Amino acid sequence: MGMEGRMAVWYADNTGRDQRRFQSTAQLIVERTRDGAAVLEVAPGPGYMAIILAKSSRRVTALDISKTFIEMGRENARKAGVAIDFRQGNASAMPFEGASFDYVACVAAFKNFTDPIGAINEMHRVLRRGGQASIFDLRKDASMKDINSEVEKMRLSACNAFVTRLTFRFLLLKRAYTIDDLERMAKASSFQRWEIKSDGVGFEMRLFKE
Ligand SMILES: C[S@@+](CC[C@H](N)C(=O)[O-])C[C@H]1O[C@@H](n2cnc3c(N)ncnc32)[C@H](O)[C@@H]1O
């Protein structure tokens, strides 16, 4: 499911106000990769994290199914003065040769994929041996109390905070996965080694290509 048009503009405006989430995730990836590493961000939306990675000397490619986000990401990268190869395409049928990347990252998008195991298998295919993928997303058992405090940190207007809380409660939590679901998906995928950790309202699933 891609986000297009006004919905994409609303999302970009809401999430762009507080860059801390993108900065802390990008920092983790920078610590795990060398300068010049080929990093693929799957489902980057407006490209905020991809831009931070490109500013940190990573060679960044960004793949999103949404035409609006690809155009927006290109424009944001141009304004930020960084080169990012933005491509439109599906996480479960990536338009890349095998073994093209050292690291694949995917943030706040995995629960939206219609073929999540297909997406994990594509991450495996496009990674080089010794590379790894990190998927960060919301956990199904996150409490509304924790989600409300996350939304507070997003510095939204009262109206946008209300809509965002409703979106979490009635849409995002319904689609989100439990740690057990993620374990089952990793086992069914091409990866042989992985780690899944809970973190605040979310999780990180790290998948290693051996
Ligand atoms: C909630 S946004 C997350 C954007 C960004 N990663 C962030 O952290 O703000 C979800 C993104 O997933 C993208 N998306 C959904 N299904 C996709 C698919 N099958 N392949 C690639 N991108 C997809 C959407 O277009 C959107 O950009």
PDB file of C-alpha atoms and ligand atoms in Angstrom:
ATOM      1  CA  MET A   1       0.000   0.000   0.000  1.00  0.00           C
ATOM      2  CA  GLY A   2       1.637   3.249  -1.091  1.00  0.00           C
ATOM      3  CA  MET A   3       0.675   6.717   0.085  1.00  0.00           C
ATOM      4  CA  GLU A   4      -0.075   9.179  -2.674  1.00  0.00           C
ATOM      5  CA  GLY A   5      -1.171  12.815  -3.123  1.00  0.00           C
ATOM      6  CA  ARG A   6      -2.454  14.798  -0.152  1.00  0.00           C
ATOM      7  CA  MET A   7      -2.101  11.875   2.240  1.00  0.00           C
ATOM      8  CA  ALA A   8       1.637  11.718   1.418  1.00  0.00           C
ATOM      9  CA  VAL A   9       1.983  15.501   1.847  1.00  0.00           C
ATOM     10  CA  TRP A  10       0.203  15.312   5.252  1.00  0.00           C
ATOM     11  CA  TYR A  11       2.500  12.451   6.349  1.00  0.00           C
ATOM     12  CA  ALA A  12       5.654  14.283   5.205  1.00  0.00           C
ATOM     13  CA  ASP A  13       4.609  17.439   7.034  1.00  0.00           C
ATOM     14  CA  ASN A  14       3.726  15.592  10.251  1.00  0.00           C
ATOM     15  CA  THR A  15       6.835  13.423  10.425  1.00  0.00           C
ATOM     16  CA  GLY A  16       9.266  16.070   9.161  1.00  0.00           C
ATOM     17  CA  ARG A  17       8.723  18.275  12.246  1.00  0.00           C
ATOM     18  CA  ASP A  18      10.681  16.008  14.543  1.00  0.00           C
ATOM     19  CA  GLN A  19      13.807  14.540  12.962  1.00  0.00           C
ATOM     20  CA  ARG A  20      15.053  12.760  16.133  1.00  0.00           C
ATOM     21  CA  ARG A  21      13.616   9.371  15.123  1.00  0.00           C
ATOM     22  CA  PHE A  22      15.391   9.560  11.731  1.00  0.00           C
ATOM     23  CA  GLN A  23      18.631  10.801  13.287  1.00  0.00           C
ATOM     24  CA  SER A  24      18.841   8.054  15.914  1.00  0.00           C
ATOM     25  CA  THR A  25      18.066   5.270  13.413  1.00  0.00           C
ATOM     26  CA  ALA A  26      20.533   6.692  10.863  1.00  0.00           C
ATOM     27  CA  GLN A  27      23.169   6.900  13.615  1.00  0.00           C
ATOM     28  CA  LEU A  28      22.763   3.163  14.346  1.00  0.00           C
ATOM     29  CA  ILE A  29      23.214   2.349  10.647  1.00  0.00           C
ATOM     30  CA  VAL A  30      26.274   4.603  10.361  1.00  0.00           C
ATOM     31  CA  GLU A  31      27.847   2.828  13.350  1.00  0.00           C
ATOM     32  CA  ARG A  32      27.284  -0.541  11.622  1.00  0.00           C
ATOM     33  CA  THR A  33      28.664   0.429   8.187  1.00  0.00           C
ATOM     34  CA  ARG A  34      31.843   1.929   6.751  1.00  0.00           C
ATOM     35  CA  ASP A  35      32.174   5.193   4.787  1.00  0.00           C
ATOM     36  CA  GLY A  36      31.089   4.618   1.171  1.00  0.00           C
ATOM     37  CA  ALA A  37      28.935   1.559   2.057  1.00  0.00           C
ATOM     38  CA  ALA A  38      26.029   0.908  -0.326  1.00  0.00           C
ATOM     39  CA  VAL A  39      22.862   1.335   1.739  1.00  0.00           C
ATOM     40  CA  LEU A  40      19.342   0.675   0.464  1.00  0.00           C
ATOM     41  CA  GLU A  41      16.407   2.221   2.305  1.00  0.00           C
ATOM     42  CA  VAL A  42      13.194   0.370   1.499  1.00  0.00           C
ATOM     43  CA  ALA A  43      10.025   2.517   1.797  1.00  0.00           C
ATOM     44  CA  PRO A  44      11.775   5.802   2.730  1.00  0.00           C
ATOM     45  CA  GLY A  45       8.626   7.955   2.336  1.00  0.00           C
ATOM     46  CA  PRO A  46       9.824  11.601   2.019  1.00  0.00           C
ATOM     47  CA  GLY A  47      13.448  10.440   2.411  1.00  0.00           C
ATOM     48  CA  TYR A  48      14.373  12.104   5.722  1.00  0.00           C
ATOM     49  CA  MET A  49      16.529   9.224   6.986  1.00  0.00           C
ATOM     50  CA  ALA A  50      18.040   8.567   3.537  1.00  0.00           C
ATOM     51  CA  ILE A  51      19.229  12.210   3.458  1.00  0.00           C
ATOM     52  CA  ILE A  52      20.949  11.899   6.858  1.00  0.00           C
ATOM     53  CA  LEU A  53      22.672   8.692   5.677  1.00  0.00           C
ATOM     54  CA  ALA A  54      23.821  10.356   2.438  1.00  0.00           C
ATOM     55  CA  LYS A  55      25.219  13.277   4.478  1.00  0.00           C
ATOM     56  CA  SER A  56      27.159  10.664   6.481  1.00  0.00           C
ATOM     57  CA  SER A  57      29.080   9.436   3.408  1.00  0.00           C
ATOM     58  CA  ARG A  58      26.912   6.370   2.675  1.00  0.00           C
ATOM     59  CA  ARG A  59      25.985   5.681  -0.985  1.00  0.00           C
ATOM     60  CA  VAL A  60      22.209   5.661  -0.662  1.00  0.00           C
ATOM     61  CA  THR A  61      19.518   4.128  -2.855  1.00  0.00           C
ATOM     62  CA  ALA A  62      15.870   4.538  -1.836  1.00  0.00           C
ATOM     63  CA  LEU A  63      12.993   2.397  -3.079  1.00  0.00           C
ATOM     64  CA  ASP A  64       9.328   3.325  -2.542  1.00  0.00           C
ATOM     65  CA  ILE A  65       6.122   2.215  -4.222  1.00  0.00           C
ATOM     66  CA  SER A  66       4.626   5.716  -4.050  1.00  0.00           C
ATOM     67  CA  LYS A  67       5.189   8.050  -7.003  1.00  0.00           C
ATOM     68  CA  THR A  68       4.441  11.076  -4.794  1.00  0.00           C
ATOM     69  CA  PHE A  69       7.093  10.073  -2.254  1.00  0.00           C
ATOM     70  CA  ILE A  70       9.687   9.375  -4.954  1.00  0.00           C
ATOM     71  CA  GLU A  71       9.181  12.875  -6.395  1.00  0.00           C
ATOM     72  CA  MET A  72       9.179  14.419  -2.911  1.00  0.00           C
ATOM     73  CA  GLY A  73      12.307  12.467  -1.884  1.00  0.00           C
ATOM     74  CA  ARG A  74      14.185  13.626  -5.017  1.00  0.00           C
ATOM     75  CA  GLU A  75      13.226  17.235  -4.305  1.00  0.00           C
ATOM     76  CA  ASN A  76      14.178  16.970  -0.596  1.00  0.00           C
ATOM     77  CA  ALA A  77      17.555  15.428  -1.526  1.00  0.00           C
ATOM     78  CA  ARG A  78      18.176  18.153  -4.116  1.00  0.00           C
ATOM     79  CA  LYS A  79      17.421  20.865  -1.513  1.00  0.00           C
ATOM     80  CA  ALA A  80      19.708  19.105   1.003  1.00  0.00           C
ATOM     81  CA  GLY A  81      22.488  18.951  -1.617  1.00  0.00           C
ATOM     82  CA  VAL A  82      22.938  15.157  -1.505  1.00  0.00           C
ATOM     83  CA  ALA A  83      22.879  12.507  -4.220  1.00  0.00           C
ATOM     84  CA  ILE A  84      20.386   9.678  -3.577  1.00  0.00           C
ATOM     85  CA  ASP A  85      19.199   7.229  -6.205  1.00  0.00           C
ATOM     86  CA  PHE A  86      15.395   7.234  -5.675  1.00  0.00           C
ATOM     87  CA  ARG A  87      13.554   4.412  -7.462  1.00  0.00           C
ATOM     88  CA  GLN A  88       9.883   3.577  -7.653  1.00  0.00           C
ATOM     89  CA  GLY A  89       9.137  -0.100  -7.056  1.00  0.00           C
ATOM     90  CA  ASN A  90       7.787  -2.809  -4.800  1.00  0.00           C
ATOM     91  CA  ALA A  91       9.644  -4.128  -1.733  1.00  0.00           C
ATOM     92  CA  SER A  92       8.727  -7.685  -2.749  1.00  0.00           C
ATOM     93  CA  ALA A  93       9.978  -7.323  -6.368  1.00  0.00           C
ATOM     94  CA  MET A  94      12.965  -4.983  -6.156  1.00  0.00           C
ATOM     95  CA  PRO A  95      14.437  -3.575  -9.383  1.00  0.00           C
ATOM     96  CA  PHE A  96      18.048  -4.390  -8.366  1.00  0.00           C
ATOM     97  CA  GLU A  97      20.673  -7.002  -9.218  1.00  0.00           C
ATOM     98  CA  GLY A  98      21.464  -9.564  -6.514  1.00  0.00           C
ATOM     99  CA  ALA A  99      24.290  -8.750  -4.072  1.00  0.00           C
ATOM    100  CA  SER A 100      24.137  -4.978  -4.704  1.00  0.00           C
ATOM    101  CA  PHE A 101      24.045  -3.612  -1.132  1.00  0.00           C
ATOM    102  CA  ASP A 102      25.955  -3.790   2.155  1.00  0.00           C
ATOM    103  CA  TYR A 103      22.984  -2.773   4.297  1.00  0.00           C
ATOM    104  CA  VAL A 104      19.211  -2.625   3.839  1.00  0.00           C
ATOM    105  CA  ALA A 105      17.020  -0.576   6.195  1.00  0.00           C
ATOM    106  CA  CYS A 106      13.264  -0.335   6.433  1.00  0.00           C
ATOM    107  CA  VAL A 107      11.534   1.940   8.964  1.00  0.00           C
ATOM    108  CA  ALA A 108       7.831   2.194   9.925  1.00  0.00           C
ATOM    109  CA  ALA A 109       6.715   0.447   6.733  1.00  0.00           C
ATOM    110  CA  PHE A 110       6.998  -3.335   7.095  1.00  0.00           C
ATOM    111  CA  LYS A 111       3.451  -3.755   8.498  1.00  0.00           C
ATOM    112  CA  ASN A 112       2.133  -2.079   5.314  1.00  0.00           C
ATOM    113  CA  PHE A 113       3.642  -4.632   2.944  1.00  0.00           C
ATOM    114  CA  THR A 114       1.167  -6.997   1.286  1.00  0.00           C
ATOM    115  CA  ASP A 115       3.873  -9.686   0.910  1.00  0.00           C
ATOM    116  CA  PRO A 116       6.142  -9.308   3.974  1.00  0.00           C
ATOM    117  CA  ILE A 117       8.042 -12.596   3.523  1.00  0.00           C
ATOM    118  CA  GLY A 118       8.555 -11.735  -0.157  1.00  0.00           C
ATOM    119  CA  ALA A 119      10.060  -8.399   0.998  1.00  0.00           C
ATOM    120  CA  ILE A 120      12.404 -10.156   3.479  1.00  0.00           C
ATOM    121  CA  ASN A 121      13.520 -12.558   0.725  1.00  0.00           C
ATOM    122  CA  GLU A 122      14.215  -9.633  -1.599  1.00  0.00           C
ATOM    123  CA  MET A 123      16.330  -8.011   1.141  1.00  0.00           C
ATOM    124  CA  HIS A 124      18.313 -11.273   1.315  1.00  0.00           C
ATOM    125  CA  ARG A 125      18.754 -11.399  -2.484  1.00  0.00           C
ATOM    126  CA  VAL A 126      20.010  -7.803  -2.880  1.00  0.00           C
ATOM    127  CA  LEU A 127      22.425  -8.000   0.090  1.00  0.00           C
ATOM    128  CA  ARG A 128      26.071  -8.971  -0.317  1.00  0.00           C
ATOM    129  CA  ARG A 129      27.441 -11.807   1.822  1.00  0.00           C
ATOM    130  CA  GLY A 130      28.289 -10.389   5.254  1.00  0.00           C
ATOM    131  CA  GLY A 131      25.639  -7.682   4.818  1.00  0.00           C
ATOM    132  CA  GLN A 132      22.630  -7.156   7.009  1.00  0.00           C
ATOM    133  CA  ALA A 133      19.084  -5.817   6.957  1.00  0.00           C
ATOM    134  CA  SER A 134      17.281  -3.952   9.755  1.00  0.00           C
ATOM    135  CA  ILE A 135      13.537  -3.655   9.934  1.00  0.00           C
ATOM    136  CA  PHE A 136      12.120  -1.202  12.489  1.00  0.00           C
ATOM    137  CA  ASP A 137       8.384  -0.950  13.092  1.00  0.00           C
ATOM    138  CA  LEU A 138       5.531  -0.770  15.602  1.00  0.00           C
ATOM    139  CA  ARG A 139       4.855  -3.802  17.861  1.00  0.00           C
ATOM    140  CA  LYS A 140       1.333  -5.144  18.035  1.00  0.00           C
ATOM    141  CA  ASP A 141       1.402  -5.312  21.836  1.00  0.00           C
ATOM    142  CA  ALA A 142       2.432  -1.634  22.266  1.00  0.00           C
ATOM    143  CA  SER A 143       0.078  -0.027  24.807  1.00  0.00           C
ATOM    144  CA  MET A 144      -2.036   3.025  23.952  1.00  0.00           C
ATOM    145  CA  LYS A 145      -0.397   4.774  26.933  1.00  0.00           C
ATOM    146  CA  ASP A 146       3.066   4.354  25.342  1.00  0.00           C
ATOM    147  CA  ILE A 147       1.741   5.321  21.909  1.00  0.00           C
ATOM    148  CA  ASN A 148       0.158   8.503  23.321  1.00  0.00           C
ATOM    149  CA  SER A 149       3.463   9.529  24.852  1.00  0.00           C
ATOM    150  CA  GLU A 150       5.231   8.857  21.503  1.00  0.00           C
ATOM    151  CA  VAL A 151       2.661  11.036  19.708  1.00  0.00           C
ATOM    152  CA  GLU A 152       3.245  13.801  22.280  1.00  0.00           C
ATOM    153  CA  LYS A 153       6.945  13.804  21.360  1.00  0.00           C
ATOM    154  CA  MET A 154       6.027  14.408  17.694  1.00  0.00           C
ATOM    155  CA  ARG A 155       5.183  18.095  18.377  1.00  0.00           C
ATOM    156  CA  LEU A 156       1.949  18.051  16.348  1.00  0.00           C
ATOM    157  CA  SER A 157      -0.970  20.487  16.455  1.00  0.00           C
ATOM    158  CA  ALA A 158      -3.877  19.303  18.684  1.00  0.00           C
ATOM    159  CA  CYS A 159      -5.889  18.294  15.602  1.00  0.00           C
ATOM    160  CA  ASN A 160      -3.034  16.349  13.953  1.00  0.00           C
ATOM    161  CA  ALA A 161      -2.143  14.666  17.251  1.00  0.00           C
ATOM    162  CA  PHE A 162      -5.792  13.522  17.580  1.00  0.00           C
ATOM    163  CA  VAL A 163      -5.850  12.111  14.017  1.00  0.00           C
ATOM    164  CA  THR A 164      -2.446  10.454  14.565  1.00  0.00           C
ATOM    165  CA  ARG A 165      -3.622   8.769  17.808  1.00  0.00           C
ATOM    166  CA  LEU A 166      -6.729   7.453  16.009  1.00  0.00           C
ATOM    167  CA  THR A 167      -4.561   6.199  13.111  1.00  0.00           C
ATOM    168  CA  PHE A 168      -2.366   4.263  15.538  1.00  0.00           C
ATOM    169  CA  ARG A 169      -5.318   2.808  17.405  1.00  0.00           C
ATOM    170  CA  PHE A 170      -7.630   1.813  14.550  1.00  0.00           C
ATOM    171  CA  LEU A 171      -5.226   1.227  11.661  1.00  0.00           C
ATOM    172  CA  LEU A 172      -1.562   0.749  12.521  1.00  0.00           C
ATOM    173  CA  LEU A 173      -1.908  -1.489  15.605  1.00  0.00           C
ATOM    174  CA  LYS A 174      -4.273  -3.764  13.666  1.00  0.00           C
ATOM    175  CA  ARG A 175      -1.657  -4.289  10.948  1.00  0.00           C
ATOM    176  CA  ALA A 176       1.339  -4.516  13.290  1.00  0.00           C
ATOM    177  CA  TYR A 177       3.070  -7.833  14.090  1.00  0.00           C
ATOM    178  CA  THR A 178       3.929  -9.523  17.385  1.00  0.00           C
ATOM    179  CA  ILE A 179       7.478 -10.730  18.073  1.00  0.00           C
ATOM    180  CA  ASP A 180       6.186 -14.306  17.521  1.00  0.00           C
ATOM    181  CA  ASP A 181       4.804 -13.335  14.079  1.00  0.00           C
ATOM    182  CA  LEU A 182       8.210 -11.868  13.186  1.00  0.00           C
ATOM    183  CA  GLU A 183      10.029 -15.009  14.366  1.00  0.00           C
ATOM    184  CA  ARG A 184       7.781 -17.130  12.141  1.00  0.00           C
ATOM    185  CA  MET A 185       8.417 -14.867   9.134  1.00  0.00           C
ATOM    186  CA  ALA A 186      12.191 -14.882   9.648  1.00  0.00           C
ATOM    187  CA  LYS A 187      12.135 -18.711   9.883  1.00  0.00           C
ATOM    188  CA  ALA A 188      10.151 -18.945   6.644  1.00  0.00           C
ATOM    189  CA  SER A 189      12.584 -16.613   4.819  1.00  0.00           C
ATOM    190  CA  SER A 190      15.942 -17.138   3.066  1.00  0.00           C
ATOM    191  CA  PHE A 191      17.871 -15.797   6.092  1.00  0.00           C
ATOM    192  CA  GLN A 192      19.627 -18.265   8.404  1.00  0.00           C
ATOM    193  CA  ARG A 193      20.474 -15.853  11.218  1.00  0.00           C
ATOM    194  CA  TRP A 194      18.502 -13.025  12.839  1.00  0.00           C
ATOM    195  CA  GLU A 195      17.849 -11.155  16.099  1.00  0.00           C
ATOM    196  CA  ILE A 196      14.588  -9.509  17.107  1.00  0.00           C
ATOM    197  CA  LYS A 197      14.512  -6.934  19.908  1.00  0.00           C
ATOM    198  CA  SER A 198      11.634  -4.962  21.435  1.00  0.00           C
ATOM    199  CA  ASP A 199      12.324  -1.268  21.718  1.00  0.00           C
ATOM    200  CA  GLY A 200       9.787   1.195  23.214  1.00  0.00           C
ATOM    201  CA  VAL A 201       6.581   0.886  21.144  1.00  0.00           C
ATOM    202  CA  GLY A 202       8.458  -0.945  18.394  1.00  0.00           C
ATOM    203  CA  PHE A 203      10.958  -3.621  17.453  1.00  0.00           C
ATOM    204  CA  GLU A 204      14.112  -4.036  15.452  1.00  0.00           C
ATOM    205  CA  MET A 205      14.538  -7.219  13.429  1.00  0.00           C
ATOM    206  CA  ARG A 206      18.168  -7.629  12.284  1.00  0.00           C
ATOM    207  CA  LEU A 207      18.763 -10.189   9.537  1.00  0.00           C
ATOM    208  CA  PHE A 208      22.292 -11.303   8.640  1.00  0.00           C
ATOM    209  CA  LYS A 209      23.318 -12.672   5.227  1.00  0.00           C
ATOM    210  CA  GLU A 210      26.010 -15.282   5.718  1.00  0.00           C
TER     211      GLU A 210
HETATM  212  C1  LIG B   1       4.414   5.040   7.074  1.00  0.00           C
HETATM  213  S1  LIG B   1       5.407   5.327   5.651  1.00  0.00           S
HETATM  214  C2  LIG B   1       7.050   5.273   6.332  1.00  0.00           C
HETATM  215  C3  LIG B   1       7.991   6.202   5.638  1.00  0.00           C
HETATM  216  C4  LIG B   1       9.359   6.373   6.295  1.00  0.00           C
HETATM  217  N1  LIG B   1      10.117   5.155   6.277  1.00  0.00           N
HETATM  218  C5  LIG B   1       9.240   6.897   7.719  1.00  0.00           C
HETATM  219  O1  LIG B   1       9.819   6.293   8.629  1.00  0.00           O
HETATM  220  O2  LIG B   1       8.586   7.923   7.927  1.00  0.00           O
HETATM  221  C6  LIG B   1       5.267   3.784   4.790  1.00  0.00           C
HETATM  222  C7  LIG B   1       5.972   3.799   3.444  1.00  0.00           C
HETATM  223  O3  LIG B   1       5.912   2.493   2.874  1.00  0.00           O
HETATM  224  C8  LIG B   1       5.749   2.642   1.465  1.00  0.00           C
HETATM  225  N2  LIG B   1       5.306   1.331   0.950  1.00  0.00           N
HETATM  226  C9  LIG B   1       4.176   0.655   1.259  1.00  0.00           C
HETATM  227  N3  LIG B   1       4.131  -0.518   0.620  1.00  0.00           N
HETATM  228  C10 LIG B   1       5.289  -0.615  -0.095  1.00  0.00           C
HETATM  229  C11 LIG B   1       5.853  -1.615  -0.935  1.00  0.00           C
HETATM  230  N4  LIG B   1       5.219  -2.776  -1.174  1.00  0.00           N
HETATM  231  N5  LIG B   1       7.053  -1.395  -1.499  1.00  0.00           N
HETATM  232  C12 LIG B   1       7.726  -0.229  -1.266  1.00  0.00           C
HETATM  233  N6  LIG B   1       7.240   0.758  -0.477  1.00  0.00           N
HETATM  234  C13 LIG B   1       6.041   0.570   0.117  1.00  0.00           C
HETATM  235  C14 LIG B   1       4.758   3.796   1.381  1.00  0.00           C
HETATM  236  O4  LIG B   1       4.655   4.364   0.106  1.00  0.00           O
HETATM  237  C15 LIG B   1       5.345   4.732   2.421  1.00  0.00           C
HETATM  238  O5  LIG B   1       6.364   5.518   1.869  1.00  0.00           O
END
